Short mmCIF file of C-alpha atoms and ligand atoms in Angstrom, two decimals:
data_model
loop_
_atom_site.label_atom_id
_atom_site.label_comp_id
_atom_site.label_asym_id
_atom_site.label_seq_id
_atom_site.Cartn_x
_atom_site.Cartn_y
_atom_site.Cartn_z
CA UNK A 1 208.28 -10.11 61.46
CA UNK A 2 205.09 -10.54 59.41
CA UNK A 3 206.93 -10.65 56.06
CA UNK A 4 208.58 -13.69 56.87
CA UNK A 5 205.82 -15.31 58.59
CA UNK A 6 203.17 -14.30 55.54
CA UNK A 7 206.07 -16.06 53.54
CA UNK A 8 206.18 -19.54 55.34
CA UNK A 9 201.87 -18.73 55.29
CA UNK A 10 202.08 -18.80 51.61
CA UNK A 11 204.66 -21.17 51.18
CA UNK A 12 203.01 -23.54 53.08
CA UNK A 13 199.99 -23.60 51.14
CA UNK A 14 199.20 -27.21 48.98
CA UNK A 15 196.95 -26.57 45.62
CA UNK A 16 193.26 -27.48 44.80
CA UNK A 17 194.74 -30.20 42.66
CA UNK A 18 198.69 -31.93 42.90
CA UNK A 19 200.57 -35.08 42.02
CA UNK A 20 202.14 -36.32 45.57
CA UNK A 21 205.28 -37.02 43.03
CA UNK A 22 205.62 -32.79 43.28
CA UNK A 23 205.77 -32.82 46.96
CA UNK A 24 208.65 -31.75 49.21
CA UNK A 25 212.04 -33.01 48.09
CA UNK A 26 213.81 -35.83 46.36
CA UNK A 27 215.84 -38.47 48.95
CA UNK A 28 218.06 -40.71 47.32
CA UNK A 29 219.07 -42.15 50.78
CA UNK A 30 222.92 -41.77 49.73
CA UNK A 31 221.84 -43.78 46.58
CA UNK A 32 222.60 -42.93 42.48
CA UNK A 33 219.71 -40.18 41.70
CA UNK A 34 217.41 -42.66 39.16
CA UNK A 35 214.38 -41.80 37.75
CA UNK A 36 212.42 -38.43 36.83
CA UNK A 37 213.68 -36.77 40.41
CA UNK A 38 216.70 -37.04 39.84
CA UNK A 39 218.50 -33.42 39.08
CA UNK A 40 215.14 -31.95 40.87
CA UNK A 41 216.46 -32.37 44.51
CA UNK A 42 214.10 -29.59 45.51
CA UNK A 43 210.82 -30.91 44.73
CA UNK A 44 207.87 -29.19 43.50
CA UNK A 45 210.41 -25.63 44.29
CA UNK A 46 212.02 -26.45 40.48
CA UNK A 47 208.99 -28.77 38.57
CA UNK A 48 205.84 -27.99 40.40
CA UNK A 49 202.78 -29.40 41.95
CA UNK A 50 202.39 -32.18 38.79
CA UNK A 51 205.53 -33.29 39.76
CA UNK A 52 208.99 -33.97 36.77
CA UNK A 53 207.51 -34.94 34.00
CA UNK A 54 207.52 -38.81 33.19
CA UNK A 55 210.57 -40.46 31.09
CA UNK A 56 210.15 -42.12 27.78
CA UNK A 57 209.40 -45.76 29.37
CA UNK A 58 208.08 -45.07 32.54
CA UNK A 59 205.29 -46.83 33.48
CA UNK A 60 202.13 -45.77 34.88
CA UNK A 61 200.52 -46.63 38.16
CA UNK A 62 197.53 -47.00 36.27
CA UNK A 63 199.28 -49.96 34.74
CA UNK A 64 200.67 -51.81 37.63
CA UNK A 65 197.80 -54.39 38.22
CA UNK A 66 197.28 -57.81 39.31
CA UNK A 67 196.18 -60.66 36.44
CA UNK A 68 193.25 -59.63 33.86
CA UNK A 69 191.72 -61.38 31.90
CA UNK A 70 191.39 -64.94 34.14
CA UNK A 71 188.79 -65.76 35.97
CA UNK A 72 188.96 -65.36 39.62
CA UNK A 73 189.08 -68.26 42.67
CA UNK A 74 187.24 -65.68 45.02
CA UNK A 75 185.24 -63.18 43.84
CA UNK A 76 183.28 -61.01 46.00
CA UNK A 77 181.20 -57.36 46.10
CA UNK A 78 181.19 -54.91 48.73
CA UNK A 79 178.59 -52.05 48.58
CA UNK A 80 179.45 -49.29 50.96
CA UNK A 81 177.43 -47.35 51.95
CA UNK A 82 176.77 -44.43 54.78
CA UNK A 83 173.81 -45.36 57.22
CA UNK A 84 172.67 -45.53 60.81
CA UNK A 85 173.44 -49.19 61.50
CA UNK A 86 173.94 -51.84 64.62
CA UNK A 87 176.47 -53.31 66.28
CA UNK A 88 176.41 -56.81 66.48
CA UNK A 89 175.88 -56.58 69.92
CA UNK A 90 172.86 -54.13 69.20
CA UNK A 91 174.19 -50.48 70.07
CA UNK A 92 172.97 -47.51 67.08
CA UNK A 93 175.59 -46.39 65.77
CA UNK A 94 176.45 -43.44 62.99
CA UNK A 95 179.24 -44.26 60.37
CA UNK A 96 179.34 -46.46 57.30
CA UNK A 97 178.87 -50.17 56.50
CA UNK A 98 179.90 -53.17 53.55
CA UNK A 99 177.62 -55.00 52.57
CA UNK A 100 174.81 -53.97 55.37
CA UNK A 101 177.69 -53.99 58.48
CA UNK A 102 180.48 -53.42 60.34
CA UNK A 103 183.38 -54.77 60.08
CA UNK A 104 182.52 -55.88 56.03
CA UNK A 105 182.69 -59.17 55.38
CA UNK A 106 185.43 -61.77 56.81
CA UNK A 107 187.05 -62.68 53.37
CA UNK A 108 188.55 -66.13 53.57
CA UNK A 109 191.23 -67.30 50.97
CA UNK A 110 193.46 -69.99 50.16
CA UNK A 111 197.16 -68.71 49.13
CA UNK A 112 197.61 -68.45 45.49
CA UNK A 113 194.02 -67.42 45.33
CA UNK A 114 193.05 -65.02 42.56
CA UNK A 115 190.50 -62.44 44.55
CA UNK A 116 188.61 -60.03 42.64
CA UNK A 117 187.00 -57.70 44.64
CA UNK A 118 184.02 -55.43 43.58
CA UNK A 119 183.88 -51.95 45.38
CA UNK A 120 180.42 -50.92 44.69
CA UNK A 121 179.89 -47.48 46.37
CA UNK A 122 175.99 -47.18 47.03
CA UNK A 123 175.75 -43.63 48.56
CA UNK A 124 179.52 -42.80 50.60
CA UNK A 125 179.10 -38.93 49.44
CA UNK A 126 182.37 -38.51 49.80
CA UNK A 127 183.71 -40.99 47.68
CA UNK A 128 185.55 -44.33 48.72
CA UNK A 129 187.76 -47.00 48.21
CA UNK A 130 189.61 -50.41 49.36
CA UNK A 131 192.51 -50.56 50.51
CA UNK A 132 194.21 -54.54 51.32
CA UNK A 133 196.29 -53.17 54.50
CA UNK A 134 199.76 -55.79 54.80
CA UNK A 135 198.84 -57.52 51.56
CA UNK A 136 201.53 -56.46 49.18
CA UNK A 137 199.42 -56.35 45.58
CA UNK A 138 200.66 -54.87 42.93
CA UNK A 139 200.18 -50.72 43.08
CA UNK A 140 197.59 -50.57 40.91
CA UNK A 141 195.38 -52.66 43.59
CA UNK A 142 196.17 -50.81 46.63
CA UNK A 143 193.54 -48.31 46.60
CA UNK A 144 194.94 -45.44 47.43
CA UNK A 145 192.91 -42.41 46.66
CA UNK A 146 194.48 -40.15 44.42
CA UNK A 147 197.97 -41.96 44.63
CA UNK A 148 196.94 -45.59 43.02
CA UNK A 149 193.33 -44.73 41.62
CA UNK A 150 190.48 -42.39 41.88
CA UNK A 151 188.14 -42.26 44.51
CA UNK A 152 184.37 -44.00 43.56
CA UNK A 153 182.28 -41.91 43.88
CA UNK A 154 178.78 -42.41 44.99
CA UNK A 155 176.87 -44.90 42.61
CA UNK A 156 180.52 -45.83 40.60
CA UNK A 157 182.44 -49.32 40.80
CA UNK A 158 185.48 -50.68 41.21
CA UNK A 159 187.35 -53.62 40.59
CA UNK A 160 190.44 -55.17 42.31
CA UNK A 161 192.38 -57.99 41.83
CA UNK A 162 195.36 -59.85 42.69
CA UNK A 163 196.84 -62.75 44.19
CA UNK A 164 197.41 -63.77 48.12
CA UNK A 165 200.64 -64.81 47.46
CA UNK A 166 201.09 -64.65 51.44
CA UNK A 167 198.89 -66.53 54.30
CA UNK A 168 198.26 -64.95 56.78
CA UNK A 169 195.91 -62.19 58.74
CA UNK A 170 194.74 -58.91 56.90
CA UNK A 171 192.39 -56.51 56.74
CA UNK A 172 191.01 -54.16 54.40
CA UNK A 173 189.40 -50.55 54.72
CA UNK A 174 188.55 -46.98 52.44
CA UNK A 175 191.48 -44.89 51.58
CA UNK A 176 189.21 -42.35 50.94
CA UNK A 177 189.02 -39.84 54.02
CA UNK A 178 189.91 -42.58 55.87
CA UNK A 179 190.55 -41.12 59.08
CA UNK A 180 186.95 -40.08 59.08
CA UNK A 181 185.41 -42.72 56.89
CA UNK A 182 187.73 -45.96 58.72
CA UNK A 183 186.41 -45.09 61.55
CA UNK A 184 183.22 -44.96 61.20
CA UNK A 185 183.58 -48.46 60.34
CA UNK A 186 184.03 -48.70 56.21
CA UNK A 187 186.50 -51.77 56.56
CA UNK A 188 186.80 -55.47 57.33
CA UNK A 189 189.47 -58.42 57.71
CA UNK A 190 191.09 -60.49 55.00
CA UNK A 191 192.33 -64.13 55.78
CA UNK A 192 194.97 -65.63 53.54
CA UNK A 193 194.85 -69.71 54.39
CA UNK A 194 198.39 -71.03 53.57
CA UNK A 195 198.35 -73.84 50.65
CA UNK A 196 200.01 -76.21 53.01
CA UNK A 197 199.49 -76.24 57.06
CA UNK A 198 202.82 -76.36 58.61
CA UNK A 199 203.60 -80.32 59.63
CA UNK A 200 205.02 -79.33 62.96
CA UNK A 201 202.73 -77.33 64.63
CA UNK A 202 199.80 -78.40 66.54
CA UNK A 203 196.83 -78.49 64.51
CA UNK A 204 194.39 -75.33 65.13
CA UNK A 205 190.39 -76.74 64.35
CA UNK A 206 189.10 -73.25 65.14
CA UNK A 207 190.43 -69.88 63.82
CA UNK A 208 188.64 -66.71 64.95
CA UNK A 209 188.87 -63.53 63.57
CA UNK A 210 189.25 -60.62 66.91
CA UNK A 211 189.22 -57.45 65.35
CA UNK A 212 189.27 -54.68 67.29
CA UNK A 213 187.49 -51.70 66.73
CA UNK A 214 186.40 -48.69 68.84
CA UNK A 215 182.78 -47.18 67.07
CA UNK A 216 182.83 -43.52 69.21
CA UNK A 217 184.32 -45.01 72.31
CA UNK A 218 182.16 -48.25 72.18
CA UNK A 219 185.29 -50.81 71.79
CA UNK A 220 184.49 -53.94 70.39
CA UNK A 221 185.78 -56.70 69.56
CA UNK A 222 184.90 -58.80 65.95
CA UNK A 223 181.38 -56.26 65.80
CA UNK A 224 180.83 -56.78 69.86
CA UNK A 225 180.64 -54.70 73.09
CA UNK A 226 181.34 -56.51 76.16
CA UNK A 227 181.82 -60.11 76.76
CA UNK A 228 181.00 -62.81 73.56
CA UNK A 229 182.05 -66.42 73.87
CA UNK A 230 182.78 -68.66 70.93
CA UNK A 231 182.13 -72.44 70.87
CA UNK A 232 185.47 -74.45 70.78
CA UNK A 233 185.46 -77.76 72.47
CA UNK A 234 187.98 -78.80 75.44
CA UNK A 235 191.33 -79.67 74.54
CA UNK A 236 191.10 -77.78 71.03
CA UNK A 237 193.81 -75.50 69.69
CA UNK A 238 192.56 -72.48 68.51
CA UNK A 239 194.09 -69.69 66.74
CA UNK A 240 192.84 -66.13 67.32
CA UNK A 241 193.83 -63.64 64.77
CA UNK A 242 194.20 -60.33 66.61
CA UNK A 243 193.93 -57.12 64.17
CA UNK A 244 194.11 -53.79 65.73
CA UNK A 245 191.78 -51.43 62.93
CA UNK A 246 191.93 -48.42 65.80
CA UNK A 247 194.18 -45.32 66.21
CA UNK A 248 195.74 -45.99 68.95
CA UNK A 249 198.02 -49.27 69.85
CA UNK A 250 195.91 -52.01 71.17
CA UNK A 251 196.74 -53.29 74.51
CA UNK A 252 195.49 -56.91 74.73
CA UNK A 253 195.93 -60.16 76.71
CA UNK A 254 194.73 -63.70 76.83
CA UNK A 255 194.55 -65.66 79.97
CA UNK A 256 193.00 -69.12 81.04
CA UNK A 257 195.56 -70.51 79.15
CA UNK A 258 199.56 -70.74 78.13
CA UNK A 259 199.71 -69.20 74.97
CA UNK A 260 202.08 -68.08 71.96
CA UNK A 261 202.61 -65.12 68.96
CA UNK A 262 202.42 -67.70 65.68
CA UNK A 263 202.31 -64.60 63.20
CA UNK A 264 202.60 -60.87 63.35
CA UNK A 265 201.34 -58.44 60.59
CA UNK A 266 200.72 -61.69 58.07
CA UNK A 267 204.17 -63.38 58.79
CA UNK A 268 205.09 -66.49 61.24
CA UNK A 269 207.35 -66.28 63.51
CA UNK A 270 209.63 -68.68 64.13
CA UNK A 271 209.48 -71.69 66.81
CA UNK A 272 207.21 -69.44 68.91
CA UNK A 273 207.32 -70.63 72.57
CA UNK A 274 204.24 -70.36 74.76
CA UNK A 275 203.78 -67.48 77.21
CA UNK A 276 200.86 -66.18 79.97
CA UNK A 277 200.75 -63.41 81.48
CA UNK A 278 202.06 -60.87 78.78
CA UNK A 279 200.67 -58.19 77.22
CA UNK A 280 200.40 -57.85 73.77
CA UNK A 281 200.36 -54.14 72.34
CA UNK A 282 198.84 -54.67 68.97
CA UNK A 283 200.11 -51.40 66.96
CA UNK A 284 197.32 -49.80 65.23
CA UNK A 285 196.52 -51.94 61.44
CA UNK A 286 198.93 -54.42 62.95
CA UNK A 287 197.92 -57.97 63.70
CA UNK A 288 199.15 -61.21 65.97
CA UNK A 289 197.93 -64.72 65.45
CA UNK A 290 197.74 -66.05 69.06
CA UNK A 291 197.45 -69.76 69.66
CA UNK A 292 196.16 -71.74 72.73
CA UNK A 293 195.14 -74.46 73.75
CA UNK A 294 191.53 -74.50 75.45
CA UNK A 295 191.44 -76.57 78.93
CA UNK A 296 190.20 -79.86 79.43
CA UNK A 297 188.58 -78.31 82.99
CA UNK A 298 185.51 -77.07 80.90
CA UNK A 299 186.93 -73.34 81.16
CA UNK A 300 188.18 -71.03 78.63
CA UNK A 301 190.70 -69.21 76.97
CA UNK A 302 189.73 -65.46 77.29
CA UNK A 303 191.33 -62.25 75.35
CA UNK A 304 190.61 -59.26 76.61
CA UNK A 305 190.99 -56.03 75.01
CA UNK A 306 190.29 -53.79 78.77
CA UNK A 307 186.64 -51.70 79.22
CA UNK A 308 185.52 -54.91 79.42
CA UNK A 309 185.40 -55.96 76.16
CA UNK A 310 186.66 -59.58 76.07
CA UNK A 311 186.57 -62.84 73.59
CA UNK A 312 185.99 -66.33 75.49
CA UNK A 313 186.61 -69.63 73.32
CA UNK A 314 185.47 -72.21 75.00
CA UNK A 315 182.70 -74.70 74.86
CA UNK A 316 179.15 -74.08 76.13
CA UNK A 317 178.84 -72.02 79.18
CA UNK A 318 182.46 -72.57 79.67
CA UNK A 319 184.09 -69.35 82.34
CA UNK A 320 186.94 -67.48 82.80
CA UNK A 321 187.68 -64.66 84.72
CA UNK A 322 188.60 -61.63 84.28
CA UNK A 323 191.90 -60.89 84.49
CA UNK A 324 194.39 -57.85 85.39
CA UNK A 325 196.55 -56.21 82.31
CA UNK A 326 199.82 -57.97 82.76
CA UNK A 327 202.93 -55.68 83.36
CA UNK A 328 205.49 -57.83 80.99
CA UNK A 329 204.90 -56.92 77.35
CA UNK A 330 206.13 -59.51 75.12
CA UNK A 331 209.39 -57.86 73.20
CA UNK A 332 209.14 -58.94 70.26
CA UNK A 333 212.86 -57.76 69.38
CA UNK A 334 213.79 -61.18 71.03
CA UNK A 335 210.58 -63.85 70.67
CA UNK A 336 210.43 -66.95 69.31
CA UNK A 337 214.46 -68.30 66.91
CA UNK A 338 216.38 -66.55 64.75
CA UNK A 339 216.63 -67.42 61.40
CA UNK A 340 218.53 -66.53 58.04
CA UNK A 341 216.96 -63.56 55.48
CA UNK A 342 216.70 -63.66 52.60
CA UNK A 343 218.67 -60.06 52.22
CA UNK A 344 221.68 -58.77 53.85
CA UNK A 345 220.77 -55.19 55.00
CA UNK A 346 223.79 -54.92 55.68
CA UNK A 347 224.64 -54.41 52.13
CA UNK A 348 222.07 -51.75 51.69
CA UNK A 349 221.61 -49.57 48.89
CA UNK A 350 220.15 -46.62 50.07
CA UNK A 351 219.39 -45.46 53.54
CA UNK A 352 217.13 -43.61 54.85
CA UNK A 353 215.91 -41.26 57.74
CA UNK A 354 212.38 -41.02 58.70
CA UNK A 355 212.83 -38.23 61.46
CA UNK A 356 209.46 -37.69 63.43
CA UNK A 357 209.28 -34.75 65.57
CA UNK A 358 206.92 -32.13 65.95
CA UNK A 359 207.32 -27.68 65.80
CA UNK A 360 205.21 -24.59 65.12
CA UNK A 361 204.54 -23.33 61.89
CA UNK A 362 202.06 -24.06 59.18
CA UNK A 363 200.03 -26.72 57.24
CA UNK A 364 198.04 -25.64 54.05
CA UNK A 365 198.45 -22.14 55.45
CA UNK A 366 196.21 -23.57 58.78
CA UNK A 367 199.15 -22.28 62.11
CA UNK A 368 199.48 -25.11 64.71
CA UNK A 369 202.07 -27.67 66.14
CA UNK A 370 202.84 -30.25 63.59
CA UNK A 371 203.65 -33.09 62.86
CA UNK A 372 207.13 -32.75 61.27
CA UNK A 373 209.46 -34.90 59.03
CA UNK A 374 213.21 -34.69 58.98
CA UNK A 375 212.14 -31.39 60.72
CA UNK A 376 209.78 -29.94 57.92
CA UNK A 377 206.23 -29.90 57.78
CA UNK A 378 204.07 -31.07 54.75
CA UNK A 379 204.36 -31.33 52.23
CA UNK A 380 207.64 -30.19 52.33
CA UNK A 381 208.93 -33.77 53.20
CA UNK A 382 210.77 -36.21 51.43
CA UNK A 383 210.23 -38.32 48.92
CA UNK A 384 211.73 -41.53 49.33
CA UNK A 385 213.30 -43.25 46.48
CA UNK A 386 214.40 -46.25 45.20
CA UNK A 387 215.20 -48.55 42.43
CA UNK A 388 214.04 -52.49 41.94
CA UNK A 389 215.95 -54.73 43.77
CA UNK A 390 216.92 -51.59 46.23
CA UNK A 391 218.09 -53.33 49.58
CA UNK A 392 217.06 -50.25 51.59
CA UNK A 393 217.79 -49.81 55.60
CA UNK A 394 215.04 -46.72 57.16
CA UNK A 395 215.29 -45.84 60.60
CA UNK A 396 212.79 -43.86 62.43
CA UNK A 397 212.74 -42.02 65.13
CA UNK A 398 210.08 -40.26 67.45
CA UNK A 399 211.49 -37.59 69.27
CA UNK A 400 207.27 -35.87 68.80
CA UNK A 401 205.85 -36.42 71.86
CA UNK A 402 203.66 -39.06 70.49
CA UNK A 403 203.17 -42.92 69.71
CA UNK A 404 202.82 -43.52 65.97
CA UNK A 405 201.78 -46.78 64.27
CA UNK A 406 204.41 -46.37 60.88
CA UNK A 407 202.28 -48.01 57.86
CA UNK A 408 204.91 -48.29 54.50
CA UNK A 409 202.67 -49.86 51.82
CA UNK A 410 203.25 -52.93 49.24
CA UNK A 411 205.95 -54.02 51.66
CA UNK A 412 207.19 -55.87 54.76
CA UNK A 413 210.41 -54.79 56.52
CA UNK A 414 212.17 -56.74 59.05
CA UNK A 415 213.22 -55.18 62.49
CA UNK A 416 217.04 -54.72 62.72
CA UNK A 417 217.28 -52.86 66.08
CA UNK A 418 215.38 -50.79 68.23
CA UNK A 419 217.00 -47.48 70.86
CA UNK A 420 220.51 -49.97 69.00
CA UNK A 421 219.98 -53.03 70.67
CA UNK A 422 219.93 -55.90 67.72
CA UNK A 423 217.42 -57.46 67.31
CA UNK A 424 217.65 -61.51 68.35
CA UNK A 425 214.95 -63.37 67.97
CA UNK A 426 212.45 -64.69 64.99
CA UNK A 427 212.82 -62.07 62.13
CA UNK A 428 209.96 -59.80 63.08
CA UNK A 429 208.84 -58.74 59.71
CA UNK A 430 206.23 -55.72 60.25
CA UNK A 431 203.83 -53.48 58.09
CA UNK A 432 202.51 -51.67 61.03
CA UNK A 433 205.22 -51.08 63.44
CA UNK A 434 204.65 -48.82 66.62
CA UNK A 435 207.24 -46.36 67.38
CA UNK A 436 206.65 -44.77 71.24
CA UNK A 437 207.71 -41.17 71.65
CA UNK A 438 211.73 -41.05 72.24
CA UNK A 439 212.39 -44.57 70.54
CA UNK A 440 214.02 -45.55 67.04
CA UNK A 441 214.18 -48.78 64.99
CA UNK A 442 216.41 -49.86 61.91
CA UNK A 443 214.12 -51.62 59.14
CA UNK A 444 215.56 -53.20 56.33
CA UNK A 445 213.03 -54.23 53.02
CA UNK A 446 213.84 -54.97 49.53
CA UNK A 447 212.62 -52.57 46.78
CA UNK A 448 210.77 -55.64 45.39
CA UNK A 449 207.29 -53.85 43.90
CA UNK A 450 207.60 -50.96 42.05
CA UNK A 451 205.17 -48.36 42.27
CA UNK A 452 204.23 -45.33 44.36
CA UNK A 453 203.46 -46.26 48.04
CA UNK A 454 202.66 -44.40 51.06
CA UNK A 455 204.50 -44.49 54.02
CA UNK A 456 202.59 -42.83 56.53
CA UNK A 457 202.03 -42.90 60.45
CA UNK A 458 198.06 -45.37 61.25
CA UNK A 459 196.82 -42.98 63.74
CA UNK A 460 194.65 -41.49 60.81
CA UNK A 461 194.31 -38.24 62.56
CA UNK A 462 198.18 -37.95 62.01
CA UNK A 463 198.48 -38.95 58.68
CA UNK A 464 195.22 -36.12 57.86
CA UNK A 465 197.64 -33.53 60.02
CA UNK A 466 200.40 -34.11 57.38
CA UNK A 467 202.77 -37.06 58.82
CA UNK A 468 202.23 -38.74 55.44
CA UNK A 469 205.85 -39.39 53.22
CA UNK A 470 206.25 -41.77 49.38
CA UNK A 471 207.99 -44.51 48.74
CA UNK A 472 208.71 -44.24 44.51
CA UNK A 473 210.41 -46.27 42.03
CA UNK A 474 212.29 -44.71 39.39
CA UNK A 475 210.82 -45.53 36.41
CA UNK A 476 206.86 -45.26 37.70
CA UNK A 477 205.10 -42.22 37.18
CA UNK A 478 201.50 -40.69 38.11
CA UNK A 479 198.96 -40.38 36.82
CA UNK A 480 196.60 -39.61 39.70
CA UNK A 481 195.72 -36.51 41.41
CA UNK A 482 195.28 -35.83 45.23
CA UNK A 483 192.33 -32.98 44.76
CA UNK A 484 190.56 -34.32 41.32
CA UNK A 485 186.76 -34.72 41.05
CA UNK A 486 185.20 -37.71 39.86
CA UNK A 487 181.66 -36.95 40.34
CA UNK A 488 181.40 -35.81 43.54
CA UNK A 489 184.38 -37.81 45.09
CA UNK A 490 187.29 -35.69 45.30
CA UNK A 491 190.30 -37.36 45.78
CA UNK A 492 191.92 -37.02 49.54
CA UNK A 493 193.35 -40.25 51.09
CA UNK A 494 194.15 -39.47 54.30
CU1 LIG B 501 195.69 -48.80 56.07
CU2 LIG B 501 197.45 -46.10 54.03
O1 LIG B 501 196.91 -48.29 55.39
CU1 LIG B 502 201.01 -40.35 64.74
#
């Protein structure tokens, strides 16, 4: 009885320093065995925690940077602090700020801009990074401690550079001890405005970012609890960019006017139609852009997120009564009009399973009832291996008893089906997908962004509990180590 238990305890232990490439086992998704993992089917068992040795001609993650040298179109410095601070609505929070506030500054750029952000860590003792959630940046700009860079220690700085290629709503957050730092406020929003406005859509004149976050139970929109009003004239077309920076799905709804969802996760919805009385379930990490017209009778458009936190958009003194949470959810599987995909998912080069479950066992020597991936526990989990250019299908299923917002870095995937029912609406592109208990999604994407990418649950506590896998490209080597110290900061991405 005790001997096998002792074995499982021992086998579950993670060394103080390791390469994520040394975790688990290579999964080639039924495609050819490529890259340094070829011939190393069972992961760290045969090549150790440093991962397979790089092969001649490999590119290091550290070299997969954005453009260097040329002058940026937008340059921003963000200074991270660990401190007590006041929310815009006055309540005190013990957490983290960027340039003195949380959320940090809203960054607005134009599509095509070369963006340069300098992260200065004033005094975050564990170190910090910035991850550009939903922006498919080059790998070395992705901001994951121990995977794409070392954590920036207190007193240090790091420069991120990338071209904002896709218009849309995004956010940024620390990816070092993220379950604590993001919760505590180390995040902000990023809007990429389109180079050219879509000509057939009504012109939006008021554009608002409404990031939802709860600071130890205080529910906020754009950093404020309670009901806030933003100015817009009667008849004006407004866009509200709803961003869920929390750990769980956000139940939100719009009242006062019909509305449409024009973009999801920074990708346009084709031919969105006006709806009323529909619940918008925004996955943790996800973004919905909503458009509506301010009524002409002096009332306001209203966004509710529950817990008496709401945003009104309308003329001075405009009112909009609280409305009940709608019973019916807007279903993106059928919303909008279909359009051709830029690739053929039927011609997939690799097919992966990402099966989330839960079972008793040990994770890093700790006994518990843990999240499992394809039946195994962290760190004995699949390393999804692809070659550049592959068309990839992934079946994500959840039988774990809880909801998981799944987030693949560096890529957008299109939803093909849910529980066997094919998607018939607008192509539904996601970087953050809510997978409820009992659900199965089929998604597809093109492996067009070489690197080593996290693919994890964005309930950041779940990630810290081991619901983390990686997508690795053949020909890319990993120089960073989880657990490696720079100053007082040891890389700890989750
Ligand atoms: Cu929002 Cu792995 O990140
Ligand atoms: Cu989860």
